[in-house]
C-alpha cells in the first residue's frame, strides 16, 4: 500500500456530476446492438472451437474417436491430452489467491460432469459442434459423490477467499444457559450457477509472440498476467479487451481451462479462434454457489435481546479444490450479541469447484440468519422488525469496532413506511386478498461489506478544454462507464460531456477487480485522484504566472469547475484550462492517481452497507403456489454516484433474492453426477412476470472513512435480506417455516 | 447441394451461399452477415436473446433454420433506428434504464416492438410483463423493461395519431 496517493480534494469538488441520475453513457450502443461482447468479434480467418465435455462425474476418459472427428468436413484440429502442447503454468496449480484449479487437458482424469475433455477446431461453428459430438467418449467411470451425505466432510483451512473458517467471541453456552428462550433453525440452500446471460466466450489471435484476447473479464490486468504466464510471453505482449461484459456476477473473474485451450488452439492452427460455451456448459467448469446446510441457535432474554448466537454451516466444494461458501460469516457483523460462534465444515462432492457468486456467503448466510431471527421473534411474540431493532448493533459485533457509518435504523424506518408495515398482525394466516389468497409480510435485514481493492488511473487535460480518463475499469452492467465518468468529470473539474472515459482494455492503467461491490469505490478513488492531480498541476502553472488572473492565489487557493480554475476567495476571477495550457505552451497536462483504502481507517472501522427489505407474498390456499407480489427495499450505501443506476443494481439484486427464495436450484443426479436441469427450461430464474413490483429507495448516508469519496457499493447487497424476507412472508401467509431454498410448493403441503 | 438463400435483412437484400443445411438464422446473421447485435443466450429457445422479426413476427432466431426462411424479410436490432434517430422503443429503454449489461437488450427490444405491434398488451403492466416473459434478463432489469414498453407504446400511439 506504499503507493497510495492521498486523494487531494483541494482543487476539485465531488458533486457537480457525481450524484446526478444520468442515463447510461453506453445506452445508445446497447440499444442499437453496437456494444461488442467477446463473441461478437470476427477477425479475418476466424476458426471456431467447441469443447466436448464429460458426461460422467468421476473416473477417466478411456477413448475418444479423434479420427471420426478429424474426417468430418471442415474440422481442422482436435486437441486431447495426447497432443495438447505444454503450458507455462500448471492448470492444477494455485499461482495466486484468485487461481482456481482448472482443466486444460492436462490428463484424462474426470472430476465432474461437464468437464472439458477435448477441443475441436473447425472452419465453421456447425462443423466444430459436429466434430465434438463425433468424439463419442468412453469412460472408466466411478460412482459419483453428490449431496451432503455422500461427500467427504472435512475441516477447511479457510472459507470464501482466505477467511478463517471458525470464529468465537464470548461464551455461547453460557449465553444459551442464561437465555429465557432458545430457538433452533435449520436451513438448506442449493447449488446455484451464475448463468450470466452472455455465455463465456473468447476470441484469441496470435501475431508472432503477441497475443490478443477478446474475453469478458472482471479482473482485466490479473487475467492479462495469467495469460502471459500460461503462454510464456511477457505481460506487455498480451492485449486483453473486455469493453462490455454480458453479466458476470463473479463468474467472469477467474481464468478457466477452455479459455487457455482456445488460445492454444489459435497458436496451433495459426489462425484466430473463437470459443463460445453453450448454455449447458455454463453448468460445469465456470464455478457456482456451493450448497449449504445451516444450523442456527439463538438465545434471547426476556427483553428480546440476544444472549448468544451460533451459526454453523456445511458448504460443498469440489473433490480437488476449495471454495467454501462462507455462509455462517453473515452472522458476524449484524446483530448485537454478547456471545457469538460460527463454524464451517466442508464437504467434497463431484461437481466443479464453486466460486464467488453475487454476495458469496452473505446471500445464503443472510437467508439463514434472517429466517432464524424471524423464528425467534415469533416465539417471543414480538414484531420481527421490533426484534431486529432491539438487537441493533452500535458497534461491529465481531470486532467491537465502530462502524464507519451505519444508517440501518433509517433504512428500517424508510422501508417500513414505504411498504406500509404498521398494523401487521403478529400471527400467521391472518390476511387474505380479494381473490382469497393467503397474504403474508416478512422483513429481512440486508448487509454487505464495503471493501476496496487497488486501482490506478491516468488523466489528461487537453488545450481544447476536454479531458480524458484512462483506466482498465470493467463495465458488466453495473454502470461503471457512466458512474466512473461522472467521478472523472468532477475530478477533472469539467462538464461530463467534455470527458472521455477509456476503459475495458489491459492497455490502460490497472483498474483492479470488479468484485466485492468495491469497483466504484476503488476505481472511482483512483480516477478522482488522477483528475485532481492534473488540476493541481494546472493550478501550479496558473498561480505562478503573472499573466493569469489567478496569479498569487496560492496553490491551494483555486478550484476547478466546468473547465475553469476559479479563485477560492473570489469566484469572479477565473481562467479557462485551455488558456492556461496555451500560455504555458503545452498541448496537455497529465495526472495520475491510485485508489486504495487508507490503512488507518481500515484498522479502526468496520465498513458495511446496510438495508432493510420488506416482502409481501400471496399463496394460493389450495395449490400453495407462491408469488412475491411486492418487494420494497431501503438501502444506505454511502455516497451514491448515480441514483438511477444504483436503484437498478439494487432492484436487480432484490430480484436475485426472489430467485434465491423461489426459483434457482441446480439438481445433480446422485447416480451420474450430471446436472439434470442444465438449461433455462429446467434451471429457473425469474422472468418479468415473477417480479411485478420491486422498488428500491436510497437512504442518505455520509461516510468519512470508507474512502475520500464516501462510496460504499450497491452491487450485491440487494440479494441479502431479500430471500429471508420472502421466506418470512411465506411463514406469515401460511404458518409454515420453510427449511430449504428455493421454497417449493411441496414444502407448504402438510 | 443447398441452394443459395435470399434474405432481406433490415431492408438490404443478401444472397447467402450456404454449403451446409445446419446453420440457424441466428448463426447466419451473426457469423456470416456480421450482424452481431442479435445475441445467443441459450441456442434453444429458452431466453429470447436472439429475438428478431421475421415478416413482422417475433421469432427466436436460434430455433429457426436459416433455410426455412428463404425469401423472408428480417428485422434485427441494427435495423430499428432511422438515420441516427432511435426507435421509440430504443429511446424508452435508455430513459427507463431497462437494461444493465445489455446482453438481453436487443432481444428485449425486438420482442417489445413485436408485442406492441401485436396490440394485445395495451397499457396493462401485467399483460406487458406476461408478454415480455419469453425474454430473460439475468440482470433483472424487469421494472425498467415494463416501464419502457409502456412508455414506448404510448409514444408510438401518439405518433400514429399525429400522422393520421
Ligand atoms: S438464444 Fe435463442 S432463445 Fe436463447
Ligand atoms: S441487461 Fe443483462 S441480461 Fe438483461
Coordinates of N, CA and C in Angstrom, one line a residue, chain A residues 23-24 27 30-33 35 37 39-40 42 48 72 124-127 130 193-195 197-199 245-247 249 274 279 357 476-477 644-645 648-649 652 655-656 659 664 679-681 685-689 692, chain B residues 20 22-24 27 30-34 36-37 39-42 44 46-47 49 77-78 81 86 90 93-97 99-106 109 129-130 132-133 136-140 142-143 145-146:
Chain A
X23 N -28.7 9.1 -17.5 CA -28.9 7.8 -18.2 C -27.5 7.3 -18.6
X24 N -27.5 6.0 -19.0 CA -26.2 5.4 -19.2 C -25.5 5.9 -20.4
X27 N -25.7 3.7 -23.2 CA -27.1 3.3 -23.5 C -27.4 3.1 -25.0
X30 N -25.9 0.0 -26.5 CA -26.6 -1.2 -26.0 C -28.0 -1.4 -26.6
X31 N -28.6 -0.3 -27.0 CA -30.0 -0.5 -27.6 C -29.9 -0.6 -29.1
X32 N -28.8 -0.4 -29.7 CA -28.7 -0.5 -31.1 C -27.9 -1.7 -31.5
X33 N -27.5 -2.5 -30.6 CA -26.7 -3.7 -31.0 C -25.3 -3.4 -31.3
X35 N -22.9 -2.4 -29.1 CA -22.0 -2.7 -28.0 C -21.4 -4.1 -28.3
X37 N -19.6 -7.5 -27.4 CA -19.2 -8.5 -26.4 C -18.2 -9.5 -27.1
X39 N -18.0 -12.5 -28.0 CA -18.3 -13.4 -29.1 C -18.7 -12.7 -30.4
X40 N -18.8 -11.3 -30.3 CA -19.2 -10.6 -31.5 C -18.0 -10.3 -32.4
X42 N -15.1 -10.9 -35.0 CA -14.9 -11.8 -36.1 C -13.7 -11.4 -36.9
X48 N -13.5 -21.8 -35.6 CA -14.4 -21.9 -34.4 C -14.0 -23.2 -33.6
X72 N -14.5 -35.3 -40.4 CA -15.7 -34.5 -40.6 C -15.3 -33.3 -41.4
X124 N -16.2 -23.9 -39.4 CA -17.5 -23.3 -39.0 C -17.9 -23.8 -37.7
X125 N -18.8 -23.1 -37.0 CA -19.3 -23.5 -35.7 C -20.1 -24.8 -35.9
X126 N -20.8 -25.0 -37.0 CA -21.5 -26.2 -37.2 C -20.6 -27.4 -37.3
X127 N -19.5 -27.3 -38.0 CA -18.6 -28.4 -38.2 C -17.9 -28.7 -36.8
X130 N -20.3 -30.6 -34.6 CA -20.5 -31.9 -35.0 C -19.2 -32.7 -34.7
X193 N -26.0 -21.8 -10.2 CA -25.0 -21.5 -11.3 C -25.3 -20.0 -11.7
X194 N -24.2 -19.3 -11.9 CA -24.3 -17.8 -12.1 C -25.2 -17.5 -13.3
X195 N -25.0 -18.2 -14.4 CA -25.8 -18.1 -15.6 C -26.0 -16.6 -16.1
X197 N -26.3 -13.9 -18.7 CA -27.0 -14.2 -20.0 C -26.0 -14.3 -21.1
X198 N -24.8 -13.7 -21.0 CA -23.8 -13.9 -22.0 C -23.0 -15.1 -21.7
X199 N -23.1 -16.2 -22.5 CA -22.2 -17.4 -22.2 C -20.8 -17.0 -22.4
X245 N -19.3 -6.6 -20.7 CA -19.5 -8.0 -20.2 C -21.0 -8.2 -20.1
X246 N -21.4 -9.3 -20.6 CA -22.9 -9.6 -20.6 C -23.3 -10.2 -19.3
X247 N -22.9 -9.6 -18.2 CA -23.2 -10.1 -16.9 C -22.1 -11.0 -16.4
X249 N -21.4 -11.5 -12.3 CA -21.8 -12.0 -11.0 C -20.8 -12.8 -10.3
X274 N -12.4 -18.7 -32.1 CA -13.4 -18.3 -31.2 C -14.0 -19.5 -30.5
X279 N -25.0 -22.9 -23.3 CA -25.7 -22.7 -22.1 C -25.5 -23.9 -21.2
X357 N -20.2 -16.1 -6.1 CA -21.3 -15.8 -6.9 C -22.1 -14.7 -6.1
X476 N -19.9 -4.2 -16.6 CA -20.5 -5.5 -16.7 C -22.0 -5.3 -16.4
X477 N -22.5 -4.1 -16.6 CA -23.9 -3.9 -16.4 C -24.2 -3.1 -15.1
X644 N -30.0 6.6 -10.4 CA -30.8 5.8 -11.3 C -30.2 4.4 -11.5
X645 N -28.9 4.4 -11.7 CA -28.2 3.1 -11.9 C -28.1 2.4 -10.6
X648 N -31.2 0.5 -10.1 CA -31.3 -0.7 -10.9 C -30.4 -1.8 -10.4
X649 N -29.3 -1.5 -9.8 CA -28.4 -2.5 -9.2 C -29.2 -3.2 -8.0
X652 N -32.2 -5.2 -9.2 CA -31.7 -6.4 -9.8 C -31.3 -7.4 -8.7
X655 N -34.3 -8.9 -7.0 CA -34.9 -10.0 -7.8 C -34.1 -11.2 -7.8
X656 N -32.8 -11.1 -7.6 CA -31.9 -12.3 -7.3 C -32.4 -12.9 -6.0
X659 N -35.2 -14.9 -6.8 CA -34.7 -16.1 -7.4 C -34.2 -17.1 -6.4
X664 N -34.1 -20.7 -8.1 CA -32.9 -21.3 -8.6 C -32.6 -22.6 -7.8
X679 N -30.3 -26.1 -18.2 CA -30.7 -25.1 -19.2 C -31.8 -24.2 -18.6
X680 N -32.3 -23.2 -19.3 CA -33.2 -22.3 -18.7 C -34.6 -22.9 -18.6
X681 N -34.9 -24.0 -19.2 CA -36.2 -24.6 -19.1 C -36.2 -25.3 -17.7
X685 N -34.9 -19.1 -13.5 CA -34.6 -17.7 -13.0 C -35.8 -16.9 -13.2
X686 N -36.0 -15.8 -12.4 CA -37.3 -15.1 -12.6 C -37.4 -14.5 -14.0
X687 N -38.6 -14.5 -14.5 CA -39.0 -13.8 -15.7 C -39.7 -12.5 -15.3
X688 N -40.0 -11.7 -16.2 CA -40.6 -10.4 -15.9 C -41.9 -10.6 -15.0
X689 N -42.7 -11.5 -15.3 CA -43.9 -11.7 -14.6 C -43.7 -12.2 -13.2
X692 N -43.4 -8.5 -10.2 CA -44.4 -7.5 -10.6 C -44.1 -6.1 -9.9
Chain B
X20 N -24.2 -25.8 -46.3 CA -24.5 -26.6 -45.1 C -25.9 -26.3 -44.7
X22 N -27.2 -26.8 -41.8 CA -27.4 -26.8 -40.3 C -27.5 -25.3 -39.8
X23 N -26.9 -24.3 -40.4 CA -26.9 -23.0 -39.7 C -28.3 -22.5 -39.4
X24 N -28.4 -22.0 -38.2 CA -29.7 -21.3 -37.8 C -29.7 -19.9 -38.3
X27 N -27.2 -17.9 -36.4 CA -25.8 -18.0 -36.7 C -25.5 -17.4 -38.1
X30 N -25.2 -13.7 -37.4 CA -24.1 -13.3 -36.6 C -22.7 -13.6 -37.3
X31 N -22.6 -14.8 -37.8 CA -21.3 -15.3 -38.2 C -21.1 -15.1 -39.7
X32 N -22.2 -15.0 -40.5 CA -22.0 -14.9 -41.9 C -22.3 -13.5 -42.4
X33 N -23.3 -12.8 -41.8 CA -23.6 -11.5 -42.3 C -23.0 -10.4 -41.4
X34 N -22.4 -10.8 -40.3 CA -21.7 -9.9 -39.4 C -22.7 -9.0 -38.6
X36 N -24.0 -8.8 -35.5 CA -23.8 -9.4 -34.2 C -24.6 -8.8 -33.1
X37 N -25.5 -7.8 -33.5 CA -26.3 -7.2 -32.4 C -27.3 -8.3 -31.8
X39 N -28.2 -11.6 -30.1 CA -27.4 -12.4 -29.2 C -27.8 -13.8 -29.1
X40 N -26.8 -14.6 -28.7 CA -27.1 -16.0 -28.4 C -26.9 -16.3 -26.9
X41 N -28.1 -16.5 -26.2 CA -28.0 -16.7 -24.8 C -28.2 -18.2 -24.4
X42 N -28.8 -18.9 -25.3 CA -29.1 -20.3 -24.9 C -29.1 -21.3 -26.1
X44 N -31.4 -22.5 -27.7 CA -32.5 -23.5 -27.7 C -33.9 -22.9 -27.3
X46 N -35.0 -20.7 -25.2 CA -35.4 -20.5 -23.8 C -35.1 -19.1 -23.2
X47 N -34.4 -18.3 -23.9 CA -34.1 -17.0 -23.3 C -34.5 -15.8 -24.0
X49 N -32.9 -14.0 -26.2 CA -31.8 -13.0 -26.5 C -31.7 -12.9 -28.1
X77 N -32.0 -5.8 -34.5 CA -31.8 -4.6 -33.7 C -31.1 -3.5 -34.5
X78 N -30.2 -3.9 -35.4 CA -29.5 -2.9 -36.2 C -30.4 -2.2 -37.1
X81 N -33.2 1.8 -35.7 CA -33.0 3.3 -35.6 C -33.1 3.8 -37.1
X86 N -33.2 7.1 -32.7 CA -33.6 5.9 -32.1 C -35.1 5.6 -32.3
X90 N -36.4 1.9 -28.4 CA -35.0 2.0 -28.0 C -34.8 3.2 -27.1
X93 N -36.1 2.5 -23.7 CA -35.2 1.6 -22.9 C -34.1 2.4 -22.3
X94 N -33.5 3.3 -23.0 CA -32.5 4.2 -22.4 C -33.0 5.0 -21.2
X95 N -34.2 5.6 -21.5 CA -34.7 6.5 -20.5 C -35.2 5.8 -19.2
X96 N -35.7 4.6 -19.4 CA -36.2 3.9 -18.2 C -35.2 2.9 -17.6
X97 N -33.9 3.1 -18.0 CA -32.9 2.2 -17.5 C -33.3 0.7 -17.5
X99 N -32.1 -1.9 -18.8 CA -31.1 -2.9 -19.0 C -29.9 -2.5 -18.1
X100 N -29.1 -3.5 -17.9 CA -27.8 -3.3 -17.2 C -26.7 -3.7 -18.1
X101 N -26.4 -5.0 -18.2 CA -25.3 -5.5 -19.0 C -25.6 -5.3 -20.5
X102 N -26.8 -5.3 -20.9 CA -27.2 -5.0 -22.3 C -27.2 -6.3 -23.1
X103 N -26.9 -7.4 -22.6 CA -26.9 -8.6 -23.4 C -28.2 -9.1 -23.9
X104 N -29.2 -9.0 -23.0 CA -30.6 -9.4 -23.4 C -31.3 -8.3 -24.2
X105 N -30.7 -7.1 -24.2 CA -31.4 -6.0 -24.6 C -31.9 -6.0 -26.1
X106 N -31.0 -6.4 -27.0 CA -31.5 -6.5 -28.4 C -32.8 -7.4 -28.5
X109 N -35.8 -5.7 -26.9 CA -36.3 -4.6 -27.7 C -37.1 -5.1 -28.9
X129 N -45.9 -7.5 -18.8 CA -44.9 -8.5 -18.1 C -45.1 -9.9 -18.6
X130 N -46.3 -10.3 -18.8 CA -46.6 -11.6 -19.4 C -46.0 -11.7 -20.8
X132 N -43.7 -10.1 -22.2 CA -42.3 -10.0 -22.2 C -41.6 -11.1 -21.5
X133 N -42.3 -12.1 -21.0 CA -41.7 -13.1 -20.2 C -41.0 -14.2 -20.9
X136 N -35.6 -13.5 -21.0 CA -34.9 -13.5 -19.7 C -34.0 -12.3 -19.6
X137 N -33.9 -11.7 -18.4 CA -32.9 -10.7 -18.1 C -32.2 -11.2 -16.8
X138 N -31.0 -11.7 -16.9 CA -30.4 -12.2 -15.7 C -30.0 -11.0 -14.8
X139 N -29.8 -9.8 -15.4 CA -29.5 -8.7 -14.5 C -30.8 -8.2 -13.8
X140 N -31.9 -8.7 -14.3 CA -33.2 -8.5 -13.7 C -33.6 -7.0 -13.8
X142 N -36.2 -5.9 -15.0 CA -37.6 -6.0 -15.4 C -38.4 -4.8 -15.0
X143 N -38.2 -4.2 -13.9 CA -39.1 -3.0 -13.6 C -38.9 -1.9 -14.7
X145 N -37.9 -2.5 -17.8 CA -38.4 -3.0 -19.1 C -39.9 -2.8 -19.2
X146 N -40.6 -3.1 -18.2 CA -42.0 -2.9 -18.2 C -42.4 -1.5 -18.4

